[in-house]
mmCIF file of C-alpha atoms in Angstrom:
data_model
loop_
_atom_site.group_PDB
_atom_site.id
_atom_site.type_symbol
_atom_site.label_atom_id
_atom_site.label_comp_id
_atom_site.label_asym_id
_atom_site.label_seq_id
_atom_site.Cartn_x
_atom_site.Cartn_y
_atom_site.Cartn_z
ATOM 1 C CA UNK A 1 0.000 0.000 0.000
ATOM 2 C CA UNK A 2 2.816 2.397 0.854
ATOM 3 C CA UNK A 3 4.495 1.707 -2.496
ATOM 4 C CA UNK A 4 1.318 2.513 -4.447
ATOM 5 C CA UNK A 5 -0.337 5.255 -2.390
ATOM 6 C CA UNK A 6 2.230 6.421 0.140
ATOM 7 C CA UNK A 7 1.322 7.002 3.786
ATOM 8 C CA UNK A 8 -2.044 8.603 3.179
ATOM 9 C CA UNK A 9 -5.505 7.591 4.368
ATOM 10 C CA UNK A 10 -8.495 8.987 2.470
ATOM 11 C CA UNK A 11 -11.340 10.352 4.607
ATOM 12 C CA UNK A 12 -15.014 10.496 3.589
ATOM 13 C CA UNK A 13 -18.527 10.415 5.038
ATOM 14 C CA UNK A 14 -21.744 8.699 3.912
ATOM 15 C CA UNK A 15 -24.829 10.797 3.278
ATOM 16 C CA UNK A 16 -28.008 8.707 3.360
ATOM 17 C CA UNK A 17 -30.700 10.128 1.079
ATOM 18 C CA UNK A 18 -33.562 7.863 2.175
ATOM 19 C CA UNK A 19 -34.310 4.532 3.837
ATOM 20 C CA UNK A 20 -37.275 3.431 1.748
ATOM 21 C CA UNK A 21 -36.759 -0.019 0.215
ATOM 22 C CA UNK A 22 -38.715 -2.661 -1.680
ATOM 23 C CA UNK A 23 -36.355 -5.508 -0.751
ATOM 24 C CA UNK A 24 -36.494 -7.781 2.284
ATOM 25 C CA UNK A 25 -32.844 -8.487 3.014
ATOM 26 C CA UNK A 26 -32.783 -10.455 6.253
ATOM 27 C CA UNK A 27 -29.856 -8.490 7.703
ATOM 28 C CA UNK A 28 -30.987 -4.885 7.055
ATOM 29 C CA UNK A 29 -33.065 -2.354 8.998
ATOM 30 C CA UNK A 30 -34.314 -0.812 5.756
ATOM 31 C CA UNK A 31 -36.121 -4.004 4.646
ATOM 32 C CA UNK A 32 -39.655 -3.416 3.396
ATOM 33 C CA UNK A 33 -41.394 -5.555 6.037
ATOM 34 C CA UNK A 34 -39.741 -3.797 8.991
ATOM 35 C CA UNK A 35 -42.909 -2.133 10.272
ATOM 36 C CA UNK A 36 -41.097 -0.480 13.194
ATOM 37 C CA UNK A 37 -38.749 1.443 10.929
ATOM 38 C CA UNK A 38 -39.195 5.212 10.849
ATOM 39 C CA UNK A 39 -38.809 6.187 7.183
ATOM 40 C CA UNK A 40 -37.332 9.406 5.863
ATOM 41 C CA UNK A 41 -36.756 10.692 2.354
ATOM 42 C CA UNK A 42 -34.585 13.785 1.986
ATOM 43 C CA UNK A 43 -35.538 16.397 -0.560
ATOM 44 C CA UNK A 44 -32.676 17.727 -2.701
ATOM 45 C CA UNK A 45 -32.546 20.851 -0.499
ATOM 46 C CA UNK A 46 -32.433 18.764 2.687
ATOM 47 C CA UNK A 47 -29.584 16.750 1.157
ATOM 48 C CA UNK A 48 -27.777 20.020 0.394
ATOM 49 C CA UNK A 49 -28.248 21.094 4.022
ATOM 50 C CA UNK A 50 -26.741 17.815 5.238
ATOM 51 C CA UNK A 51 -23.847 18.189 2.806
ATOM 52 C CA UNK A 52 -23.217 21.745 4.012
ATOM 53 C CA UNK A 53 -23.074 20.493 7.595
ATOM 54 C CA UNK A 54 -20.496 17.882 6.605
ATOM 55 C CA UNK A 55 -18.499 20.420 4.595
ATOM 56 C CA UNK A 56 -18.452 22.739 7.623
ATOM 57 C CA UNK A 57 -16.808 19.933 9.604
ATOM 58 C CA UNK A 58 -14.142 19.547 6.926
ATOM 59 C CA UNK A 59 -15.428 16.820 4.612
ATOM 60 C CA UNK A 60 -14.944 17.242 0.864
ATOM 61 C CA UNK A 61 -15.957 13.822 -0.509
ATOM 62 C CA UNK A 62 -19.230 12.108 0.299
ATOM 63 C CA UNK A 63 -20.870 8.806 -0.505
ATOM 64 C CA UNK A 64 -24.560 9.150 -1.350
ATOM 65 C CA UNK A 65 -26.380 6.068 -0.022
ATOM 66 C CA UNK A 66 -29.889 5.136 -1.144
ATOM 67 C CA UNK A 67 -32.357 2.509 -0.060
ATOM 68 C CA UNK A 68 -33.394 0.378 -3.007
ATOM 69 C CA UNK A 69 -36.669 2.001 -4.008
ATOM 70 C CA UNK A 70 -37.415 2.186 -7.754
ATOM 71 C CA UNK A 71 -38.685 5.779 -7.696
ATOM 72 C CA UNK A 72 -36.560 7.360 -4.963
ATOM 73 C CA UNK A 73 -33.412 5.571 -6.154
ATOM 74 C CA UNK A 74 -33.959 6.325 -9.826
ATOM 75 C CA UNK A 75 -31.035 7.722 -11.765
ATOM 76 C CA UNK A 76 -32.948 10.955 -12.323
ATOM 77 C CA UNK A 77 -33.556 11.475 -8.586
ATOM 78 C CA UNK A 78 -29.956 10.721 -7.643
ATOM 79 C CA UNK A 79 -28.619 12.948 -10.425
ATOM 80 C CA UNK A 80 -30.880 15.835 -9.366
ATOM 81 C CA UNK A 81 -29.671 15.570 -5.769
ATOM 82 C CA UNK A 82 -26.023 15.262 -6.799
ATOM 83 C CA UNK A 83 -26.238 18.362 -8.978
ATOM 84 C CA UNK A 84 -27.954 20.280 -6.161
ATOM 85 C CA UNK A 85 -25.145 19.348 -3.734
ATOM 86 C CA UNK A 86 -22.423 20.314 -6.197
ATOM 87 C CA UNK A 87 -24.112 23.675 -6.710
ATOM 88 C CA UNK A 88 -25.044 24.344 -3.084
ATOM 89 C CA UNK A 89 -22.299 22.885 -0.871
ATOM 90 C CA UNK A 90 -18.507 22.885 -0.816
ATOM 91 C CA UNK A 91 -18.322 19.195 -1.707
ATOM 92 C CA UNK A 92 -15.860 18.291 -4.445
ATOM 93 C CA UNK A 93 -16.808 14.722 -5.309
ATOM 94 C CA UNK A 94 -19.845 12.538 -4.738
ATOM 95 C CA UNK A 95 -19.759 8.771 -4.963
ATOM 96 C CA UNK A 96 -22.973 6.746 -5.094
ATOM 97 C CA UNK A 97 -24.130 3.517 -3.463
ATOM 98 C CA UNK A 98 -27.479 2.525 -4.949
ATOM 99 C CA UNK A 99 -29.437 -0.261 -6.610
ATOM 100 C CA UNK A 100 -28.253 -1.679 -9.955
ATOM 101 C CA UNK A 101 -29.389 0.349 -12.956
ATOM 102 C CA UNK A 102 -29.726 0.003 -16.705
ATOM 103 C CA UNK A 103 -26.989 1.234 -19.044
ATOM 104 C CA UNK A 104 -29.004 4.339 -19.919
ATOM 105 C CA UNK A 105 -29.598 5.129 -16.244
ATOM 106 C CA UNK A 106 -25.928 4.646 -15.425
ATOM 107 C CA UNK A 107 -25.162 7.089 -18.212
ATOM 108 C CA UNK A 108 -27.395 9.646 -16.473
ATOM 109 C CA UNK A 109 -25.311 9.335 -13.308
ATOM 110 C CA UNK A 110 -22.083 9.576 -15.261
ATOM 111 C CA UNK A 111 -23.276 12.800 -16.869
ATOM 112 C CA UNK A 112 -24.143 14.172 -13.411
ATOM 113 C CA UNK A 113 -20.462 13.954 -12.475
ATOM 114 C CA UNK A 114 -20.394 11.170 -9.904
ATOM 115 C CA UNK A 115 -17.145 9.490 -8.931
ATOM 116 C CA UNK A 116 -17.324 5.816 -7.958
ATOM 117 C CA UNK A 117 -20.544 3.812 -8.283
ATOM 118 C CA UNK A 118 -20.831 1.157 -5.580
ATOM 119 C CA UNK A 119 -23.057 -1.874 -5.553
ATOM 120 C CA UNK A 120 -22.256 -4.803 -3.291
ATOM 121 C CA UNK A 121 -23.070 -8.375 -4.180
ATOM 122 C CA UNK A 122 -23.393 -9.080 -0.421
ATOM 123 C CA UNK A 123 -22.620 -12.773 -1.069
ATOM 124 C CA UNK A 124 -21.491 -14.543 -4.221
ATOM 125 C CA UNK A 125 -22.830 -17.881 -2.988
ATOM 126 C CA UNK A 126 -26.064 -18.355 -4.928
ATOM 127 C CA UNK A 127 -27.897 -20.530 -2.390
ATOM 128 C CA UNK A 128 -27.056 -18.163 0.445
ATOM 129 C CA UNK A 129 -27.932 -15.163 -1.710
ATOM 130 C CA UNK A 130 -31.403 -16.590 -2.397
ATOM 131 C CA UNK A 131 -32.005 -17.234 1.301
ATOM 132 C CA UNK A 132 -30.876 -13.757 2.366
ATOM 133 C CA UNK A 133 -32.853 -11.880 -0.310
ATOM 134 C CA UNK A 134 -36.282 -13.544 -0.421
ATOM 135 C CA UNK A 135 -38.159 -10.782 -2.268
ATOM 136 C CA UNK A 136 -37.771 -7.509 -4.132
ATOM 137 C CA UNK A 137 -35.654 -6.666 -7.165
ATOM 138 C CA UNK A 138 -32.545 -7.562 -5.191
ATOM 139 C CA UNK A 139 -33.655 -11.203 -5.230
ATOM 140 C CA UNK A 140 -32.392 -11.338 -8.836
ATOM 141 C CA UNK A 141 -28.774 -12.470 -8.414
ATOM 142 C CA UNK A 142 -27.886 -12.106 -12.091
ATOM 143 C CA UNK A 143 -29.197 -8.542 -12.400
ATOM 144 C CA UNK A 144 -27.057 -7.534 -9.436
ATOM 145 C CA UNK A 145 -23.847 -9.332 -10.364
ATOM 146 C CA UNK A 146 -23.871 -7.798 -13.866
ATOM 147 C CA UNK A 147 -24.411 -4.221 -12.605
ATOM 148 C CA UNK A 148 -20.704 -3.378 -12.906
ATOM 149 C CA UNK A 149 -20.679 -4.389 -16.579
ATOM 150 C CA UNK A 150 -23.569 -2.030 -17.316
ATOM 151 C CA UNK A 151 -21.980 0.813 -15.334
ATOM 152 C CA UNK A 152 -18.707 0.512 -17.243
ATOM 153 C CA UNK A 153 -20.508 0.147 -20.554
ATOM 154 C CA UNK A 154 -22.201 3.477 -19.737
ATOM 155 C CA UNK A 155 -18.868 5.219 -19.245
ATOM 156 C CA UNK A 156 -18.488 5.077 -15.466
ATOM 157 C CA UNK A 157 -14.793 4.316 -15.159
ATOM 158 C CA UNK A 158 -14.637 3.544 -11.437
ATOM 159 C CA UNK A 159 -16.818 0.941 -9.735
ATOM 160 C CA UNK A 160 -16.808 -0.256 -6.144
ATOM 161 C CA UNK A 161 -17.658 -3.781 -5.071
ATOM 162 C CA UNK A 162 -17.894 -5.633 -1.793
ATOM 163 C CA UNK A 163 -19.430 -8.461 0.176
ATOM 164 C CA UNK A 164 -21.062 -8.578 3.599
ATOM 165 C CA UNK A 165 -18.656 -10.779 5.519
ATOM 166 C CA UNK A 166 -20.432 -13.254 7.746
ATOM 167 C CA UNK A 167 -23.149 -14.392 5.355
ATOM 168 C CA UNK A 168 -21.010 -17.180 3.899
ATOM 169 C CA UNK A 169 -17.439 -18.563 4.037
ATOM 170 C CA UNK A 170 -15.105 -15.560 3.753
ATOM 171 C CA UNK A 171 -12.533 -17.516 1.717
ATOM 172 C CA UNK A 172 -15.105 -18.317 -0.934
ATOM 173 C CA UNK A 173 -16.285 -14.689 -0.974
ATOM 174 C CA UNK A 174 -12.761 -13.317 -1.481
ATOM 175 C CA UNK A 175 -12.033 -15.680 -4.363
ATOM 176 C CA UNK A 176 -15.363 -14.859 -5.999
ATOM 177 C CA UNK A 177 -14.833 -11.125 -5.599
ATOM 178 C CA UNK A 178 -11.357 -11.369 -7.112
ATOM 179 C CA UNK A 179 -12.776 -13.351 -10.022
ATOM 180 C CA UNK A 180 -15.429 -10.666 -10.506
ATOM 181 C CA UNK A 181 -12.751 -7.950 -10.594
ATOM 182 C CA UNK A 182 -10.664 -10.029 -13.023
ATOM 183 C CA UNK A 183 -13.696 -10.337 -15.319
ATOM 184 C CA UNK A 184 -14.064 -6.543 -15.393
ATOM 185 C CA UNK A 185 -10.356 -6.103 -16.095
ATOM 186 C CA UNK A 186 -10.482 -8.577 -18.977
ATOM 187 C CA UNK A 187 -13.639 -6.993 -20.410
ATOM 188 C CA UNK A 188 -13.087 -3.281 -19.822
ATOM 189 C CA UNK A 189 -9.369 -3.011 -19.094
ATOM 190 C CA UNK A 190 -9.869 -2.064 -15.444
ATOM 191 C CA UNK A 191 -10.984 -3.966 -12.348
ATOM 192 C CA UNK A 192 -12.553 -2.812 -9.104
ATOM 193 C CA UNK A 193 -11.605 0.747 -8.157
ATOM 194 C CA UNK A 194 -12.667 0.195 -4.549
ATOM 195 C CA UNK A 195 -13.468 -2.838 -2.428
ATOM 196 C CA UNK A 196 -15.501 -2.442 0.754
ATOM 197 C CA UNK A 197 -15.160 -4.910 3.614
ATOM 198 C CA UNK A 198 -18.222 -4.638 5.895
ATOM 199 C CA UNK A 199 -18.831 -7.299 8.530
ATOM 200 C CA UNK A 200 -22.396 -8.242 9.455
ATOM 201 C CA UNK A 201 -23.588 -6.185 12.429
ATOM 202 C CA UNK A 202 -26.878 -6.098 14.376
ATOM 203 C CA UNK A 203 -29.548 -3.901 12.784
ATOM 204 C CA UNK A 204 -32.829 -2.781 14.358
ATOM 205 C CA UNK A 205 -35.720 -4.794 12.931
ATOM 206 C CA UNK A 206 -33.502 -7.150 10.946
ATOM 207 C CA UNK A 207 -34.353 -10.855 11.014
ATOM 208 C CA UNK A 208 -30.727 -11.971 10.975
ATOM 209 C CA UNK A 209 -28.844 -10.579 13.973
ATOM 210 C CA UNK A 210 -25.903 -12.978 14.080
ATOM 211 C CA UNK A 211 -23.544 -13.997 11.308
ATOM 212 C CA UNK A 212 -24.041 -17.574 10.054
ATOM 213 C CA UNK A 213 -20.316 -17.605 9.173
ATOM 214 C CA UNK A 214 -18.689 -15.271 11.710
ATOM 215 C CA UNK A 215 -15.346 -13.708 10.799
ATOM 216 C CA UNK A 216 -13.223 -13.042 13.875
ATOM 217 C CA UNK A 217 -10.765 -10.156 14.170
ATOM 218 C CA UNK A 218 -7.716 -12.170 13.148
ATOM 219 C CA UNK A 219 -9.489 -13.588 10.104
ATOM 220 C CA UNK A 220 -10.739 -10.104 9.233
ATOM 221 C CA UNK A 221 -7.228 -8.668 9.285
ATOM 222 C CA UNK A 222 -6.179 -11.469 6.951
ATOM 223 C CA UNK A 223 -9.115 -10.672 4.641
ATOM 224 C CA UNK A 224 -7.898 -7.085 4.309
ATOM 225 C CA UNK A 225 -4.264 -8.100 3.801
ATOM 226 C CA UNK A 226 -5.111 -10.653 1.101
ATOM 227 C CA UNK A 227 -7.305 -8.161 -0.766
ATOM 228 C CA UNK A 228 -4.564 -5.540 -0.596
ATOM 229 C CA UNK A 229 -1.992 -7.944 -2.041
ATOM 230 C CA UNK A 230 -4.341 -9.242 -4.715
ATOM 231 C CA UNK A 231 -5.669 -5.804 -5.737
ATOM 232 C CA UNK A 232 -2.728 -3.450 -5.118
ATOM 233 C CA UNK A 233 -4.305 -0.461 -6.899
ATOM 234 C CA UNK A 234 -7.806 -0.715 -5.420
ATOM 235 C CA UNK A 235 -8.958 1.459 -2.561
ATOM 236 C CA UNK A 236 -9.944 -0.745 0.371
ATOM 237 C CA UNK A 237 -12.810 0.930 2.224
ATOM 238 C CA UNK A 238 -13.634 0.495 5.912
ATOM 239 C CA UNK A 239 -16.756 1.945 7.536
ATOM 240 C CA UNK A 240 -17.852 2.618 11.100
ATOM 241 C CA UNK A 241 -19.199 -0.932 11.389
ATOM 242 C CA UNK A 242 -15.828 -1.628 13.030
ATOM 243 C CA UNK A 243 -14.729 -0.477 16.488
ATOM 244 C CA UNK A 244 -12.075 2.277 16.786
ATOM 245 C CA UNK A 245 -9.203 -0.054 17.700
ATOM 246 C CA UNK A 246 -9.822 -2.388 14.778
ATOM 247 C CA UNK A 247 -10.195 0.509 12.346
ATOM 248 C CA UNK A 248 -6.896 2.001 13.452
ATOM 249 C CA UNK A 249 -5.093 -1.350 13.188
ATOM 250 C CA UNK A 250 -6.426 -2.132 9.721
ATOM 251 C CA UNK A 251 -4.721 0.921 8.230
ATOM 252 C CA UNK A 252 -1.512 -1.093 8.541
ATOM 253 C CA UNK A 253 -3.119 -4.191 7.004
ATOM 254 C CA UNK A 254 -4.110 -2.457 3.778
ATOM 255 C CA UNK A 255 -7.161 -0.245 4.330
ATOM 256 C CA UNK A 256 -6.758 3.031 2.428
ATOM 257 C CA UNK A 257 -10.143 4.771 2.806
ATOM 258 C CA UNK A 258 -12.195 5.244 5.992
ATOM 259 C CA UNK A 259 -15.431 6.988 6.838
ATOM 260 C CA UNK A 260 -15.403 9.336 9.814
ATOM 261 C CA UNK A 261 -18.024 11.061 11.942
ATOM 262 C CA UNK A 262 -20.661 8.977 10.175
ATOM 263 C CA UNK A 263 -24.434 8.697 10.416
ATOM 264 C CA UNK A 264 -26.255 5.772 8.786
ATOM 265 C CA UNK A 265 -29.726 7.320 8.647
ATOM 266 C CA UNK A 266 -31.199 9.988 6.339
ATOM 267 C CA UNK A 267 -31.105 13.348 8.089
ATOM 268 C CA UNK A 268 -28.712 11.957 10.666
ATOM 269 C CA UNK A 269 -26.283 14.894 10.656
ATOM 270 C CA UNK A 270 -28.820 17.613 11.390
ATOM 271 C CA UNK A 271 -31.667 15.669 13.028
ATOM 272 C CA UNK A 272 -29.871 14.005 15.926
ATOM 273 C CA UNK A 273 -32.142 15.804 18.401
ATOM 274 C CA UNK A 274 -35.384 14.922 16.651
ATOM 275 C CA UNK A 275 -37.852 13.159 18.964
ATOM 276 C CA UNK A 276 -38.382 10.443 16.366
ATOM 277 C CA UNK A 277 -35.302 9.873 14.202
ATOM 278 C CA UNK A 278 -35.159 7.822 11.018
ATOM 279 C CA UNK A 279 -33.903 4.259 11.434
ATOM 280 C CA UNK A 280 -30.167 3.569 11.028
ATOM 281 C CA UNK A 281 -29.121 0.956 8.497
ATOM 282 C CA UNK A 282 -26.847 -0.745 11.009
ATOM 283 C CA UNK A 283 -25.317 -0.197 14.424
ATOM 284 C CA UNK A 284 -22.333 2.166 14.351
ATOM 285 C CA UNK A 285 -19.353 0.907 16.364
ATOM 286 C CA UNK A 286 -17.056 3.891 15.860
ATOM 287 C CA UNK A 287 -18.793 7.050 17.057
ATOM 288 C CA UNK A 288 -15.688 9.238 17.076
ATOM 289 C CA UNK A 289 -15.946 12.663 15.522
ATOM 290 C CA UNK A 290 -14.035 13.508 12.366
ATOM 291 C CA UNK A 291 -11.467 15.384 14.463
ATOM 292 C CA UNK A 292 -10.838 12.393 16.734
ATOM 293 C CA UNK A 293 -10.473 10.061 13.754
ATOM 294 C CA UNK A 294 -7.941 12.430 12.190
ATOM 295 C CA UNK A 295 -5.943 12.428 15.424
ATOM 296 C CA UNK A 296 -5.937 8.622 15.436
ATOM 297 C CA UNK A 297 -4.804 8.504 11.795
ATOM 298 C CA UNK A 298 -1.960 10.900 12.594
ATOM 299 C CA UNK A 299 -0.994 8.902 15.687
ATOM 300 C CA UNK A 300 -0.623 5.821 13.485
ATOM 301 C CA UNK A 301 1.810 7.657 11.230
ATOM 302 C CA UNK A 302 -0.556 8.279 8.307
ATOM 303 C CA UNK A 303 -1.523 11.497 6.550
ATOM 304 C CA UNK A 304 -5.266 12.219 6.393
ATOM 305 C CA UNK A 305 -6.339 13.045 2.850
ATOM 306 C CA UNK A 306 -9.496 14.745 1.597
ATOM 307 C CA UNK A 307 -8.233 14.501 -1.974
ATOM 308 C CA UNK A 308 -10.608 14.346 -4.959
ATOM 309 C CA UNK A 309 -8.023 15.206 -7.604
ATOM 310 C CA UNK A 310 -8.034 12.040 -9.702
ATOM 311 C CA UNK A 311 -11.775 12.237 -10.394
ATOM 312 C CA UNK A 312 -11.544 15.900 -11.366
ATOM 313 C CA UNK A 313 -8.363 15.516 -13.419
ATOM 314 C CA UNK A 314 -9.950 12.574 -15.278
ATOM 315 C CA UNK A 315 -7.452 10.091 -13.866
ATOM 316 C CA UNK A 316 -10.128 7.422 -13.699
ATOM 317 C CA UNK A 317 -10.810 3.973 -15.098
ATOM 318 C CA UNK A 318 -8.035 2.519 -17.206
ATOM 319 C CA UNK A 319 -6.137 5.818 -17.041
ATOM 320 C CA UNK A 320 -5.900 5.548 -13.263
ATOM 321 C CA UNK A 321 -4.629 1.968 -13.515
ATOM 322 C CA UNK A 322 -2.061 3.019 -16.111
ATOM 323 C CA UNK A 323 -0.652 5.705 -13.804
ATOM 324 C CA UNK A 324 -0.694 3.360 -10.811
ATOM 325 C CA UNK A 325 0.958 0.579 -12.792
ATOM 326 C CA UNK A 326 3.834 2.892 -13.736
ATOM 327 C CA UNK A 327 4.399 3.581 -10.034
ATOM 328 C CA UNK A 328 3.516 7.264 -10.402
ATOM 329 C CA UNK A 329 0.393 7.418 -8.249
ATOM 330 C CA UNK A 330 2.225 7.974 -4.970
ATOM 331 C CA UNK A 331 3.888 11.059 -6.497
ATOM 332 C CA UNK A 332 0.402 12.576 -6.815
ATOM 333 C CA UNK A 333 -1.268 11.105 -3.732
ATOM 334 C CA UNK A 334 1.221 12.474 -1.210
ATOM 335 C CA UNK A 335 1.189 16.110 -2.464
ATOM 336 C CA UNK A 336 -2.608 16.126 -2.736
ATOM 337 C CA UNK A 337 -2.930 14.633 0.756
ATOM 338 C CA UNK A 338 -0.673 17.335 2.170
ATOM 339 C CA UNK A 339 -2.583 20.124 0.425
ATOM 340 C CA UNK A 340 -6.037 18.920 1.476
ATOM 341 C CA UNK A 341 -4.948 18.216 5.058
ATOM 342 C CA UNK A 342 -3.343 21.668 5.218
ATOM 343 C CA UNK A 343 -6.609 23.181 4.061
ATOM 344 C CA UNK A 344 -8.489 21.330 6.804
ATOM 345 C CA UNK A 345 -5.995 22.480 9.444
ATOM 346 C CA UNK A 346 -6.551 26.146 8.586
ATOM 347 C CA UNK A 347 -9.774 26.021 10.600
ATOM 348 C CA UNK A 348 -8.171 24.062 13.461
ATOM 349 C CA UNK A 349 -6.204 25.024 16.533
ATOM 350 C CA UNK A 350 -4.593 23.235 19.442
ATOM 351 C CA UNK A 351 -3.034 19.777 19.463
ATOM 352 C CA UNK A 352 -4.338 18.497 16.124
ATOM 353 C CA UNK A 353 -3.117 21.595 14.277
ATOM 354 C CA UNK A 354 0.337 21.322 15.852
ATOM 355 C CA UNK A 355 0.538 17.594 15.157
ATOM 356 C CA UNK A 356 -0.744 18.036 11.610
ATOM 357 C CA UNK A 357 1.694 20.816 10.763
ATOM 358 C CA UNK A 358 4.556 18.689 12.065
ATOM 359 C CA UNK A 359 3.442 15.738 9.912
ATOM 360 C CA UNK A 360 3.164 17.968 6.822
ATOM 361 C CA UNK A 361 6.624 19.453 7.447
ATOM 362 C CA UNK A 362 8.211 16.013 7.801
ATOM 363 C CA UNK A 363 6.439 14.600 4.724
ATOM 364 C CA UNK A 364 7.442 17.634 2.688
ATOM 365 C CA UNK A 365 11.106 17.068 3.521
ATOM 366 C CA UNK A 366 10.736 13.411 2.550
ATOM 367 C CA UNK A 367 9.842 14.323 -1.067
ATOM 368 C CA UNK A 368 13.023 13.477 -2.972
ATOM 369 C CA UNK A 369 12.173 15.372 -6.144
ATOM 370 C CA UNK A 370 13.383 18.912 -5.415
ATOM 371 C CA UNK A 371 11.171 20.462 -8.098
ATOM 372 C CA UNK A 372 8.053 18.716 -6.728
ATOM 373 C CA UNK A 373 9.014 19.625 -3.155
ATOM 374 C CA UNK A 374 9.215 23.299 -4.127
ATOM 375 C CA UNK A 375 5.872 23.126 -5.929
ATOM 376 C CA UNK A 376 4.196 21.585 -2.893
ATOM 377 C CA UNK A 377 5.836 24.084 -0.540
ATOM 378 C CA UNK A 378 4.663 26.994 -2.671
ATOM 379 C CA UNK A 379 1.109 25.670 -2.801
ATOM 380 C CA UNK A 380 1.053 25.095 0.952
ATOM 381 C CA UNK A 381 2.012 28.755 1.357
ATOM 382 C CA UNK A 382 -0.858 29.776 -0.927
ATOM 383 C CA UNK A 383 -3.267 27.840 1.282
ATOM 384 C CA UNK A 384 -1.932 29.694 4.327
ATOM 385 C CA UNK A 385 -2.795 32.913 2.479
ATOM 386 C CA UNK A 386 -6.405 31.771 2.104
ATOM 387 C CA UNK A 387 -6.449 30.023 -1.283
ATOM 388 C CA UNK A 388 -8.446 26.793 -1.456
ATOM 389 C CA UNK A 389 -8.929 23.735 -3.644
ATOM 390 C CA UNK A 390 -5.383 23.518 -5.006
ATOM 391 C CA UNK A 391 -4.569 20.169 -6.562
ATOM 392 C CA UNK A 392 -2.061 18.274 -8.661
#
């Protein structure tokens, strides 16, 4: 990971747009038959308000998460919300986690300027898949497993895949996921851009509360390490399903992207004091604020990064893999991490600011290319003078 990306850890937050769903996944709070679930559907303006709140805390890249509802999760609805956020909040890149779409609908999202499109297979084991998804469009295994092909055919260069560890044997799931990524690479010239590694957690109103195939902490660390070795250029994404200690440890095992200060319900960033709050998708095990997560990342020797440069410089899809394969990605990742972290620190004071400035100073001196070091130093100075959104 250090050879490809350097010592940076990308930071993001999920923004749930709604929790309406027509599926009945046994492990999810959003399932249609969960009569105790409080439902919420954000309007585009409410989504903008949530995004502004996250931007005020320092976030610059968000993952839009949708329940699988054919109308509310339509490409048109997601695109409208994405465009409203881009226009109304200081968010520089939106990724999307939603139900599989047609090629034409994926093209609508691509035209709206999204980054990565995520859709998780949950389990590649067909018998288990059928048992876990008894009804709804998600019950169609083939429609889901071919979603990445349609997304790439529509021009979306970066796709994110994942499984829900605990539903079936984790060794089988890893091999199947790697085969899926290999299929995309053979067909489109590029494999998975990101791989998410959620473990099954309790969820309010879910039928399945315990994993049929539990993955313990040691096995989970091995899962991450194997995926990192097998997919050296993919971002490995870890959410707040994991406890703080495990999240911090897994940075050294291969995780390169983590969510921070997360809510897993629509309206969860501004409606925490509502008398009746919308249901969370799953129980959050890491409730640390963004600031506390950044401190932990720094304490582990990593540089927090809010970078969105590759998506905006069109270093995506096969182009991204070409740069990474030449060993040039780290030369971009480190400078962009330093610039975005510096920007975040401008609004900070106290211990984190001191620690962050020290980390930036040390990393700057570690850049061997004198010309690049000067460029980064000059741009850091421009940020100190108030300039924002500088990227390589």
